[in-house]
Short mmCIF file of C-alpha atoms and ligand atoms in Angstrom, two decimals:
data_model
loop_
_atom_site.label_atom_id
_atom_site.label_comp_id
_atom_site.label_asym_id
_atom_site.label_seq_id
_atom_site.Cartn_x
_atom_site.Cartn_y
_atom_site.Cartn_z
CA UNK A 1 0.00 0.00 0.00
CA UNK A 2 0.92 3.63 -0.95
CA UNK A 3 -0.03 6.44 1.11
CA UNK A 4 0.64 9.52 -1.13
CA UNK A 5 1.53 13.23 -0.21
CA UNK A 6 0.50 12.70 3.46
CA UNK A 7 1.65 15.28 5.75
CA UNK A 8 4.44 13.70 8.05
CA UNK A 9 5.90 15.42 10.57
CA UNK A 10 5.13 18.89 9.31
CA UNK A 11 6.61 17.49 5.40
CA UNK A 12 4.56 16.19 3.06
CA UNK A 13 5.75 12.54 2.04
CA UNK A 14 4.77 9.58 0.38
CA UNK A 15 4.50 6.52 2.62
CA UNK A 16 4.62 2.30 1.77
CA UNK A 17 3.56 0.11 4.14
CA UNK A 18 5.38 -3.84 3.59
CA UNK A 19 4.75 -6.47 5.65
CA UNK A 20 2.89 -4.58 8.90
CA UNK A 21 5.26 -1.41 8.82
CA UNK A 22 6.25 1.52 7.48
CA UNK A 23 8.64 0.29 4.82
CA UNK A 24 9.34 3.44 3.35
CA UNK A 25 8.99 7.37 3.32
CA UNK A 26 10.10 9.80 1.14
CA UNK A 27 8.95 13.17 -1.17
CA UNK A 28 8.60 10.87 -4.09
CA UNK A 29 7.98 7.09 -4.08
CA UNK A 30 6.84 5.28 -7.73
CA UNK A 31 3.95 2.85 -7.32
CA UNK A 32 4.40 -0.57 -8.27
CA UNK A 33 3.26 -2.61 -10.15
CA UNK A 34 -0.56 -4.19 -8.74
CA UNK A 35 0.29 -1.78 -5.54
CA UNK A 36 -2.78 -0.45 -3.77
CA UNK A 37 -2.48 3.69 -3.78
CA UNK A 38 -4.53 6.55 -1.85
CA UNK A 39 -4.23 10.15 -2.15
CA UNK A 40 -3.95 11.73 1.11
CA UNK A 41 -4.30 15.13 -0.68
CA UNK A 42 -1.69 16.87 2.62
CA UNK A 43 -3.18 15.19 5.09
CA UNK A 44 -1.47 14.06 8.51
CA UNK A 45 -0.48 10.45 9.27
CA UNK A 46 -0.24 9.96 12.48
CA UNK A 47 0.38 7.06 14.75
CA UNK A 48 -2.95 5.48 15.39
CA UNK A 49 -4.29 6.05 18.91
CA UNK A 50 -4.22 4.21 21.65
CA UNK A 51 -6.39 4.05 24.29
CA UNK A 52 -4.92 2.94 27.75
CA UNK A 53 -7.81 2.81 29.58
CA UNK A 54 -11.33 1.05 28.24
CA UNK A 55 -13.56 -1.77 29.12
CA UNK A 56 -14.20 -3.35 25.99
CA UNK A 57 -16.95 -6.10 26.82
CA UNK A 58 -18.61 -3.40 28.94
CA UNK A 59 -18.28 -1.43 26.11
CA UNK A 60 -19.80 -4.17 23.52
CA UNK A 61 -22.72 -4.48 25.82
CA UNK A 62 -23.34 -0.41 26.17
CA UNK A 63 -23.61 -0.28 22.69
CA UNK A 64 -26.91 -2.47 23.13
CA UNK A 65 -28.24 -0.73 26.12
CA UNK A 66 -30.22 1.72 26.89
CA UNK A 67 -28.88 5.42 28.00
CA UNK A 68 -29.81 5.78 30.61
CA UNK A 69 -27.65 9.33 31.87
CA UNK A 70 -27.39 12.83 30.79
CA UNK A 71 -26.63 14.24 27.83
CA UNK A 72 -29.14 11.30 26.42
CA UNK A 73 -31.32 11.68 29.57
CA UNK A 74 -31.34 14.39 31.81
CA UNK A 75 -34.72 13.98 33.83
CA UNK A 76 -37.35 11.28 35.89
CA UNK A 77 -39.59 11.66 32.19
CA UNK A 78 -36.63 11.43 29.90
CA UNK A 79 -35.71 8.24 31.71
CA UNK A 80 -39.18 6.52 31.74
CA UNK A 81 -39.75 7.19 27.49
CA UNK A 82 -36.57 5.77 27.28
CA UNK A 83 -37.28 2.91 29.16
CA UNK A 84 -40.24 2.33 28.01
CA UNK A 85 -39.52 2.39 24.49
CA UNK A 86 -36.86 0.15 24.95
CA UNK A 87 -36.92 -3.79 23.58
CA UNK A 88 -36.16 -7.07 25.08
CA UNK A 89 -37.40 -9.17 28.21
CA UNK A 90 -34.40 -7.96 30.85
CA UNK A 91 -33.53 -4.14 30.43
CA UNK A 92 -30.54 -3.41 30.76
CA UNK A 93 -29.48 0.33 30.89
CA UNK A 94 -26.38 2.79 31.52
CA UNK A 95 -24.95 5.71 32.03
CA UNK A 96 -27.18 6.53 35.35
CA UNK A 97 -26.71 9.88 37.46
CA UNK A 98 -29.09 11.04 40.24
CA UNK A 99 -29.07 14.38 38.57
CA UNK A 100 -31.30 12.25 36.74
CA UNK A 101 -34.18 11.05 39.25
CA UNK A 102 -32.01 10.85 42.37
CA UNK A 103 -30.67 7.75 44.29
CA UNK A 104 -32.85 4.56 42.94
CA UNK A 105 -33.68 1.28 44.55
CA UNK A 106 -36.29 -1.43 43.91
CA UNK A 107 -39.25 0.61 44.48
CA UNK A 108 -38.53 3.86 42.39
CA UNK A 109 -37.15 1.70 40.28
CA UNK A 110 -40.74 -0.44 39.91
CA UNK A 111 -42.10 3.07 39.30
CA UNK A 112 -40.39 3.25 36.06
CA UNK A 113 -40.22 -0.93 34.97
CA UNK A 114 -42.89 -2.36 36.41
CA UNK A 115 -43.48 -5.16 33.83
CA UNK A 116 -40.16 -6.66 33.29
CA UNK A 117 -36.55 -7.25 34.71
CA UNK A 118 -33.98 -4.28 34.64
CA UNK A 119 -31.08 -3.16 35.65
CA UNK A 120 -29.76 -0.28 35.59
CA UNK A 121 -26.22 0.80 35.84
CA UNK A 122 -24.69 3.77 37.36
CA UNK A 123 -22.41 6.20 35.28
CA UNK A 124 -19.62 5.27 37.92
CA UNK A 125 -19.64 1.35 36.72
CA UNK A 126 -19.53 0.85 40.58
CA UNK A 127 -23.34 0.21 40.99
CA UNK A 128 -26.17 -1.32 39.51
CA UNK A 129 -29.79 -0.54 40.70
CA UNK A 130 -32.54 -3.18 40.10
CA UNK A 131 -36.27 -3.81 39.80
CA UNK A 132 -38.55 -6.06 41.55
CA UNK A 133 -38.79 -8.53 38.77
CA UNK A 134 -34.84 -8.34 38.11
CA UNK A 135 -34.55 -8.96 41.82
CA UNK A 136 -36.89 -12.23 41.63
CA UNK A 137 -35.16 -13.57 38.45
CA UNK A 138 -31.55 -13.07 40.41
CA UNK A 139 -33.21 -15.05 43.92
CA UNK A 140 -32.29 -11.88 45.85
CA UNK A 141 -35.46 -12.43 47.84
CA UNK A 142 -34.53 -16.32 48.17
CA UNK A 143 -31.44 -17.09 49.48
CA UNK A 144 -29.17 -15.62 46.68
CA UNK A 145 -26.01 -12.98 48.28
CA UNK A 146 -23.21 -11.44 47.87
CA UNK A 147 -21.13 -9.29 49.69
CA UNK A 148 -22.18 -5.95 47.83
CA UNK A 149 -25.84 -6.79 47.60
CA UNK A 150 -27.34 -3.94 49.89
CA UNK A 151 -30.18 -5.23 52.15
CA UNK A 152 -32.87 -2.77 54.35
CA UNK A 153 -33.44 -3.56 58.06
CA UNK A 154 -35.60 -6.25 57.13
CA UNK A 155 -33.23 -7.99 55.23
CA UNK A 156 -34.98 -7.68 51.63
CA UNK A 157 -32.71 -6.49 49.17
CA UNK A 158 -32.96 -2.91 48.08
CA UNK A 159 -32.24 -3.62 44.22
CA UNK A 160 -28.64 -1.92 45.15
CA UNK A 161 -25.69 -4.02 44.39
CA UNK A 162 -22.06 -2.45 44.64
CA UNK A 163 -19.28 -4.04 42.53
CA UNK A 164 -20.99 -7.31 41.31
CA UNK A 165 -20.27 -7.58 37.71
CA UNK A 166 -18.66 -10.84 37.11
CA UNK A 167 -21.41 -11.94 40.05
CA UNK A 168 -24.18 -10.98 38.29
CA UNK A 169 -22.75 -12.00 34.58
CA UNK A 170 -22.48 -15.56 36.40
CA UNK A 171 -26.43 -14.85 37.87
CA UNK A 172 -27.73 -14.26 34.82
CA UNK A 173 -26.25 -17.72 32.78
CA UNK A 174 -25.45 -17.96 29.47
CA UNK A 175 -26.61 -15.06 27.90
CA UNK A 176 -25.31 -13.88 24.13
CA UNK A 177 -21.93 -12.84 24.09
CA UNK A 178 -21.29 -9.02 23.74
CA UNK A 179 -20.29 -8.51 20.37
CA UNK A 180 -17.21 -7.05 19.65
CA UNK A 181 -17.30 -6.15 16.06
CA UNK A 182 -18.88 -2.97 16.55
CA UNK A 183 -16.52 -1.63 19.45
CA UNK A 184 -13.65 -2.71 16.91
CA UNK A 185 -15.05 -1.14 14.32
CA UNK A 186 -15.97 2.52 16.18
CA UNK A 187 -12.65 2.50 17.48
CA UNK A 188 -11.27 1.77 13.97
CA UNK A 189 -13.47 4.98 12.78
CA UNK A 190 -11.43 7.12 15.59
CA UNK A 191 -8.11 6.30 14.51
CA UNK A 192 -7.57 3.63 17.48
CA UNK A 193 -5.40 0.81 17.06
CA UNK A 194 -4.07 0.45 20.13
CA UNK A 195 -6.38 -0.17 23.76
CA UNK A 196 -5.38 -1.39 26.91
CA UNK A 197 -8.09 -3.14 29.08
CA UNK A 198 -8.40 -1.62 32.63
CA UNK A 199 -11.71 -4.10 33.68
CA UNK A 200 -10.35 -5.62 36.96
CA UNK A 201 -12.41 -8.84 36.98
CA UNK A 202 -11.60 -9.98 33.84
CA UNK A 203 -11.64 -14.06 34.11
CA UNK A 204 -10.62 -16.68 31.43
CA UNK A 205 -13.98 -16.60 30.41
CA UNK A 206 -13.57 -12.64 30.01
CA UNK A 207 -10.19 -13.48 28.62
CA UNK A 208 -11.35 -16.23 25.71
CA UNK A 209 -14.10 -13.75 24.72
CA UNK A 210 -11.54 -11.11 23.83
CA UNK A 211 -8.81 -13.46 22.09
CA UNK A 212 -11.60 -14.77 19.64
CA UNK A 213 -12.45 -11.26 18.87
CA UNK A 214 -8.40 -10.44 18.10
CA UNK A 215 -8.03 -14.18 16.58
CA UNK A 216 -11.38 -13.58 14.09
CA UNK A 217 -10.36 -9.90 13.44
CA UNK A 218 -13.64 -8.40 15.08
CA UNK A 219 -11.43 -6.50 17.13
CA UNK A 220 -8.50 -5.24 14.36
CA UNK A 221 -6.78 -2.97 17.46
CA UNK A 222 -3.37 -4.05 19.17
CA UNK A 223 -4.53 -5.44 23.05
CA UNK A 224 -3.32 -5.32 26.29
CA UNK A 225 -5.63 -6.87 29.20
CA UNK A 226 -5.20 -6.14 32.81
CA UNK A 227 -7.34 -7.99 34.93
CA UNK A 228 -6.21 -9.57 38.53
CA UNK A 229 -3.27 -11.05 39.93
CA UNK A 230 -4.75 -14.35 39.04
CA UNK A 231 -5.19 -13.61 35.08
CA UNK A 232 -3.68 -16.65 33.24
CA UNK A 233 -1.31 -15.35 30.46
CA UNK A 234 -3.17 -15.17 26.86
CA UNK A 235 -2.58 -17.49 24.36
CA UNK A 236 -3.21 -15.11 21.51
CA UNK A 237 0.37 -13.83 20.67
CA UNK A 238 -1.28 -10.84 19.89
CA UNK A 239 -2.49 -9.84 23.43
CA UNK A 240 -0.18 -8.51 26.32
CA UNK A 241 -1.11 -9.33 29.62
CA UNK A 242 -0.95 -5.55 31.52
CA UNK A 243 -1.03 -4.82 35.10
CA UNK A 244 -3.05 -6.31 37.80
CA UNK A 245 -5.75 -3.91 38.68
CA UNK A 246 -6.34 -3.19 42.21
CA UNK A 247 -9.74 -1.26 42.61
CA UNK A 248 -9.55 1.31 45.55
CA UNK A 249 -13.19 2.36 46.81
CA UNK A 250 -13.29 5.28 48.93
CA UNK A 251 -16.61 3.66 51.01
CA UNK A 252 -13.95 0.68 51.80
CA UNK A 253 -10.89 1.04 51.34
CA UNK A 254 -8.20 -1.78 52.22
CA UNK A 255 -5.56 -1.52 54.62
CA UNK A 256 -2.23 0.03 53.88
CA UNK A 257 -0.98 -3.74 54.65
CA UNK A 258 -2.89 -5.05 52.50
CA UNK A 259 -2.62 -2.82 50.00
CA UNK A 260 1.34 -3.25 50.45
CA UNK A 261 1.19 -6.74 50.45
CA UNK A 262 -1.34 -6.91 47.24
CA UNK A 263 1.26 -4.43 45.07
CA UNK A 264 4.54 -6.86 46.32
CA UNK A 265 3.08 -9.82 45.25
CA UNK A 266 2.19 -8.00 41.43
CA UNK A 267 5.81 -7.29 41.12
CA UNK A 268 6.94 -10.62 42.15
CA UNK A 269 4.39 -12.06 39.32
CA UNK A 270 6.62 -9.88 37.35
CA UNK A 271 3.85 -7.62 36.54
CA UNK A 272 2.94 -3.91 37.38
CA UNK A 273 0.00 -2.79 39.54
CA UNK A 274 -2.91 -0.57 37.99
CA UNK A 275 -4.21 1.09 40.80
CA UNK A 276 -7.52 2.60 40.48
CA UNK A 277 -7.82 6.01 42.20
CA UNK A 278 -10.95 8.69 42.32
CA UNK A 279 -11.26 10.94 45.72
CA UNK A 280 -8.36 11.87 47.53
CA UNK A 281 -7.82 9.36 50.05
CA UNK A 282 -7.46 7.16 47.69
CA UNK A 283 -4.90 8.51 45.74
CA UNK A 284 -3.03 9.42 49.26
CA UNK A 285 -3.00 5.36 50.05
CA UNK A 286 -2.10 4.47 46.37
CA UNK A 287 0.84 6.35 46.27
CA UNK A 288 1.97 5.74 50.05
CA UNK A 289 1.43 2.07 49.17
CA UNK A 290 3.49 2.47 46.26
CA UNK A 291 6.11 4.21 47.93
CA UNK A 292 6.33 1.47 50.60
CA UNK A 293 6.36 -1.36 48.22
CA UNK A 294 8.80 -0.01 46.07
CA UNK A 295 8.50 0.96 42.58
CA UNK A 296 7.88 -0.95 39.32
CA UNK A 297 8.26 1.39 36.18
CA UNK A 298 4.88 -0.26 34.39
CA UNK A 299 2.69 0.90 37.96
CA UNK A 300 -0.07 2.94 36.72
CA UNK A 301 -2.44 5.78 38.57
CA UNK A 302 -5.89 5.09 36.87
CA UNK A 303 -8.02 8.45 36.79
CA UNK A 304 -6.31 10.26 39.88
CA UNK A 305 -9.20 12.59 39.27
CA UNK A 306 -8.59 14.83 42.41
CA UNK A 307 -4.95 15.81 42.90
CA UNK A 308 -4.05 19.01 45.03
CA UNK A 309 -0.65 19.98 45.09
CA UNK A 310 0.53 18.34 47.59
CA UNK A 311 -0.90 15.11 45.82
CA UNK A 312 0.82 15.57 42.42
CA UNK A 313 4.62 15.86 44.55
CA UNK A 314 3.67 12.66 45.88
CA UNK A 315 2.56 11.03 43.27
CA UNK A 316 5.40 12.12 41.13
CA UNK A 317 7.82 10.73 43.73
CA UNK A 318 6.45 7.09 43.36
CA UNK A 319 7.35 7.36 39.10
CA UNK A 320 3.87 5.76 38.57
CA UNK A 321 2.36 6.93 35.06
CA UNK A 322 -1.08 9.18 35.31
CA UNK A 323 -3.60 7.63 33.06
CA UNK A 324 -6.21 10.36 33.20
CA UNK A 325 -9.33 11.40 31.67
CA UNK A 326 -9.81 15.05 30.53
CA UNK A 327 -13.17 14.29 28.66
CA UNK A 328 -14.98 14.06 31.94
CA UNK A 329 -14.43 17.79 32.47
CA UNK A 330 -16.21 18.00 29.14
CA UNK A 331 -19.05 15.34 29.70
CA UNK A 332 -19.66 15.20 33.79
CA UNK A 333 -18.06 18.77 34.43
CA UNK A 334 -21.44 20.81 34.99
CA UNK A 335 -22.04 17.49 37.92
CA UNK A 336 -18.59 18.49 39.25
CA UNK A 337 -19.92 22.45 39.51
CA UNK A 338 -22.52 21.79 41.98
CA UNK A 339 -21.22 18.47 43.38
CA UNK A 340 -17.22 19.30 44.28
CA UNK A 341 -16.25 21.87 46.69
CA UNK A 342 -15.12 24.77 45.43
CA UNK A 343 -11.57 24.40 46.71
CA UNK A 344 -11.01 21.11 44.98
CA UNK A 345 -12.21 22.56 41.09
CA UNK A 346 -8.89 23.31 39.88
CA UNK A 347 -7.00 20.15 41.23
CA UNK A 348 -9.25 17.71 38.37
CA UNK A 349 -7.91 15.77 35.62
CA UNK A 350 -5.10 17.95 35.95
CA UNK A 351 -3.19 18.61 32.77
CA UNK A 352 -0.03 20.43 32.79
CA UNK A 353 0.52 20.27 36.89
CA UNK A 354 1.13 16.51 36.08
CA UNK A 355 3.71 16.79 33.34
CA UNK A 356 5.36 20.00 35.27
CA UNK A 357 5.56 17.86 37.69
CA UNK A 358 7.98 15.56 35.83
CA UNK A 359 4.65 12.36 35.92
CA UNK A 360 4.64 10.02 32.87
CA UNK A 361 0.89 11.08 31.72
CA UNK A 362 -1.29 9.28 29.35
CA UNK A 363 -4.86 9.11 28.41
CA UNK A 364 -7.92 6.76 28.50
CA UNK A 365 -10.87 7.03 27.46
CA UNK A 366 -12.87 4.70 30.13
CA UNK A 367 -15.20 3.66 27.93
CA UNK A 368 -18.20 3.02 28.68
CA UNK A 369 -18.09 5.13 31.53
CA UNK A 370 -16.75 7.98 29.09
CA UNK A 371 -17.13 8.45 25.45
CA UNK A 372 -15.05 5.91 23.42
CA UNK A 373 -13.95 8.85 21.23
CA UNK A 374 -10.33 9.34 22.16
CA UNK A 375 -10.73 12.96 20.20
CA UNK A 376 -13.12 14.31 22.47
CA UNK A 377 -10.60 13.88 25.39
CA UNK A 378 -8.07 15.58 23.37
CA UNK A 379 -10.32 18.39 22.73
CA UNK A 380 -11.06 18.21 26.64
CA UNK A 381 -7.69 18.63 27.65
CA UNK A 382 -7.04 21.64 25.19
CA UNK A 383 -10.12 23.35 26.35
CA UNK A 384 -11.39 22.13 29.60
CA UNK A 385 -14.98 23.10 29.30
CA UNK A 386 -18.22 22.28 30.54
CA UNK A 387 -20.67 21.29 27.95
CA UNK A 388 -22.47 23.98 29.55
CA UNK A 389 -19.60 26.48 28.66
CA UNK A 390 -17.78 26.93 31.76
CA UNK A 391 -13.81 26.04 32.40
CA UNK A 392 -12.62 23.98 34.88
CA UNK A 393 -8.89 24.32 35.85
CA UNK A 394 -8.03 26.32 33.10
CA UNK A 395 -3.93 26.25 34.26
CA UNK A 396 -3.89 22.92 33.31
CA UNK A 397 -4.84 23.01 29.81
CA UNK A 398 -2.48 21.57 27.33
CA UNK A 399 -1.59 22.13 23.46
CA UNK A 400 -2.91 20.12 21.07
CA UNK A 401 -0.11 18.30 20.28
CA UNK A 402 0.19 17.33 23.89
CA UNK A 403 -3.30 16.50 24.43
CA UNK A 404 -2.59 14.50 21.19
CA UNK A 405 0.29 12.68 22.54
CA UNK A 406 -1.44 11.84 25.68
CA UNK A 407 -2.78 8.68 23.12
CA UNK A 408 0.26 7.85 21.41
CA UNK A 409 2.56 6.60 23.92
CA UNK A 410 2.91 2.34 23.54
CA UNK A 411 0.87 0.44 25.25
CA UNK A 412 3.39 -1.11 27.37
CA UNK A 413 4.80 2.87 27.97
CA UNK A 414 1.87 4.94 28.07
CA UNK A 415 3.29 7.38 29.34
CA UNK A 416 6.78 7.59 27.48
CA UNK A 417 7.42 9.18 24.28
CA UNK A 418 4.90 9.38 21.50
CA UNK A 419 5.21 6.93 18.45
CA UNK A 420 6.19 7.81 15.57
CA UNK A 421 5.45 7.53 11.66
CA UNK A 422 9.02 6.68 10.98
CA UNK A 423 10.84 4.34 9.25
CA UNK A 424 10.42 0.26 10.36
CA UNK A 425 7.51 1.24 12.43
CA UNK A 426 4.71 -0.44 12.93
CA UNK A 427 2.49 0.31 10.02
CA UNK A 428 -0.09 1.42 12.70
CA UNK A 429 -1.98 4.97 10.81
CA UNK A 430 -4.30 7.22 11.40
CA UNK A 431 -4.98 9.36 8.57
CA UNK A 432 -6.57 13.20 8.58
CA UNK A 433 -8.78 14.74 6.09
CA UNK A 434 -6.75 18.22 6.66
CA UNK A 435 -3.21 19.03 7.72
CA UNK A 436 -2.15 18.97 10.85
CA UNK A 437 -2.49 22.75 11.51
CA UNK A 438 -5.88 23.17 10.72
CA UNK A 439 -7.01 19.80 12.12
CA UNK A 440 -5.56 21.05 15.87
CA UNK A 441 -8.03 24.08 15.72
CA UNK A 442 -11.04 21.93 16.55
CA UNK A 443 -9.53 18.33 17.10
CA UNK A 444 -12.37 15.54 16.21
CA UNK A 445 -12.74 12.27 15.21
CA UNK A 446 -14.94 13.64 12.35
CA UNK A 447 -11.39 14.35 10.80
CA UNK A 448 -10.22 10.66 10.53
CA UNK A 449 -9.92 9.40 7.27
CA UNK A 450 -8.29 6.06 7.24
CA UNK A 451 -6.89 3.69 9.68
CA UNK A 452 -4.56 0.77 9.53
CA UNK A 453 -3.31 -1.93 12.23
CA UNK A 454 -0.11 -3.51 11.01
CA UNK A 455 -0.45 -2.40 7.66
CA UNK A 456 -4.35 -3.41 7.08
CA UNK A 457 -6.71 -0.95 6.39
CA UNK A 458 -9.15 -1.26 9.07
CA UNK A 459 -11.52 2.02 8.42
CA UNK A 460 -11.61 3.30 5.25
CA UNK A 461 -14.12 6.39 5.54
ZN1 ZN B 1 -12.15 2.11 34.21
#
């Protein structure tokens, strides 16, 4: 394949791709004979992005729920049209907030389902809220328990249940596989070919799922899978096996022992540790743990969402990579306005404070919790506005290219320095429809053209 006059670097070049990588690059190249050409008319090639942070059979099953959340839904009769005018015998919906219709359990949830199982599950990912009738199918009622299924004084479970998503996957039986053809193929359309899987509980089962998707070609992007200390290594030559995640929950945290003891035994497996980190005490225990356990140069901060000062020294002296999420500013920021003290606004998916501060940062999208769209965080992280117009933190905004490179570090270096479209390198592409200049004024995915993974055109728009 021929890529001709696409902007490189600032020049504009032809580009072959031979055998999975860039085989050659320069003003002029011939075609050949039987040689597949496209005109990129000036614009840029760039590495394709990759997301290090997404939940891809989350993400496969999103894409066949119902929203259930703002922008999609932002009120109590938003919710119940969309509810109601949704198909199949056990709803299942996402995206919740309770700017929505407040804190729901069992019986405001019967309100709006009476007539069939649903579940519903918070924008968080931490929480899913049931019905009545998805409370009977699970045996709630009969004997059926878990630690995180929330009970009332009378023991009857309130249709809350707190970190049960492999439980309730195994509840619920054999249901269809989440396809994974359409996740490959929307991240395809935004110049992905690169994602990382954060999901902590990801099992064998989990595990198979995702290596027939990479074996069939459903999923065409490059894959890294975290999962728990337990993980067994894929088979699929094609998959990495990341860090182990370790899930910190501000309503229960673990003990700094524990914690210790959970991060030593990662790095004896010979693997980093992923630690997942939202309010502030838990990104105080993360990086004390860290500290105390010793550092591993793959350990990851996932989100770090709330990072004062005095936070970002001490997470910079641990050497753990940021992996953050600037769209949420975007997409959750007007939530943050009225739910956030005041105080802690600026300290956010901090941009620059991070990177001043000498901290490997990448970017994730955290998909399906955040838009799959790697170009909206970009745009996030250059402007740092609410969708309803106000800024959050505007120090910490970053250039484009920077916001840019926060999505082209490898995945096994997220943080390190961008890839390149250089010579020998992986054929991995994105193609623009305009040059680089233009395309930074108002960064979107609307401006990918093409995309190739190893050399294979994998969106061709
Ligand atoms: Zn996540």
């Amino acid at each position: 394949m021929l890529i001709r006059r696409a902007e490189v670097e600032g020049q504009l070049r032809d580009v072959r791709l031979a055998d999975g990588r860039i085989a050659a690059i320069a003003e002029r190249l011939a075609t050949r004979e039987g040689e597949a050409a496209i005109d990129a008319e000036g614009g840029a090639l760039l590495p394709g992005l990759h997301d290090h942070h997404v939940h891809l059979l989350s993400l496969a099953a999103a894409l066949g729920s119902v929203a259930c959340g703002p922008p999609a839904v932002s009120d109590r009769s938003a919710l119940a049209a969309s509810l109601r005018a949704a198909r199949g015998d056990f709803l299942r919906g996402v995206g919740y907030h309770e700017s929505v219709a407040g804190p729901l359990d069992r019986v405001s949830l019967d309100g709006l389902v009476p007539d069939r199982p649903a579940r519903l599950q918070h924008r968080s990912g931490a929480l899913w809220m049931l019905n009545s009738r998805a409370i009977d199918r699970l045996g709630l009622d009969r004997g059926a328990d878990a630690p995180g299924v929330e009970r009332d004084p009378a023991g009857r479970a309130t249709g809350r249940l707190f970190r049960l998503d492999a439980w309730l996957r195994d509840r619920l039986g054999p249901s269809v596989p989440p396809d994974l053809a359409p996740v490959g193929r929307l991240l395809a359309r935004c110049g992905v070919t690169g994602v990382t899987d954060a999901t902590a509980d990801t099992d064998a089962s989990a595990l198979a799922l995702l290596e027939a998707a990479v074996a069939s070609g459903a999923l065409p992007q490059r894959l890294a899978v975290m999962g728990g200390a337990a993980l067994p290594a894929p088979a699929h030559p094609g998959i990495a096996r990341a860090q182990v995640k370790l899930v910190l929950d501000d309503a229960a945290l673990p003990g700094f022992e524990a914690l210790c003891a959970a991060i030593v035994d990662a790095h004896a497996r010979g693997r980093g540790v992923a630690i997942h980190c939202v309010g502030r005490a838990e990104l105080v225990l993360a990086a004390r743990a860290l500290a105390e356990a010793g550092p591993d140069a793959d350990d990851r901060l996932e989100h770090a969402s709330l990072a004062p000062p005095e936070l970002v020294a001490l997470v910079a002296a641990t050497g753990a990579t940021v992996v953050t999420q600037p769209h949420f500013l975007e997409e959750r920021g007007d939530d943050y306005l009225r739910e956030v003290e005041a105080r802690d606004l600026p300290w956010l998916y901090r941009g620059r404070a991070w990177i001043e501060a000498g901290v490997r940062l990448a970017g994730g999208s955290d998909a399906p919790f955040g838009s799959p769209d790697p170009w909206r965080a970009v745009r996030a992280a250059v402007r740092r506005r609410t969708r309803a117009g106000a800024t959050l933190g505007e120090d910490e905004r970053l250039a484009p290219e920077r916001a840019l490179a926060l999505f082209l570090g490898p995945l096994g270096d997220p943080g390190g320095p961008p890839r390149r479209v250089a010579l020998g390198a992986p054929a991995d592409l994105c193609l623009l429809d305009r040059p680089w200049r233009s395309a930074r004024e108002a960064p979107s995915s609307a401006h990918v053209r093409a995309t190739w993974r190893a050399g294979r055109l994998v969106h061709d728009g």
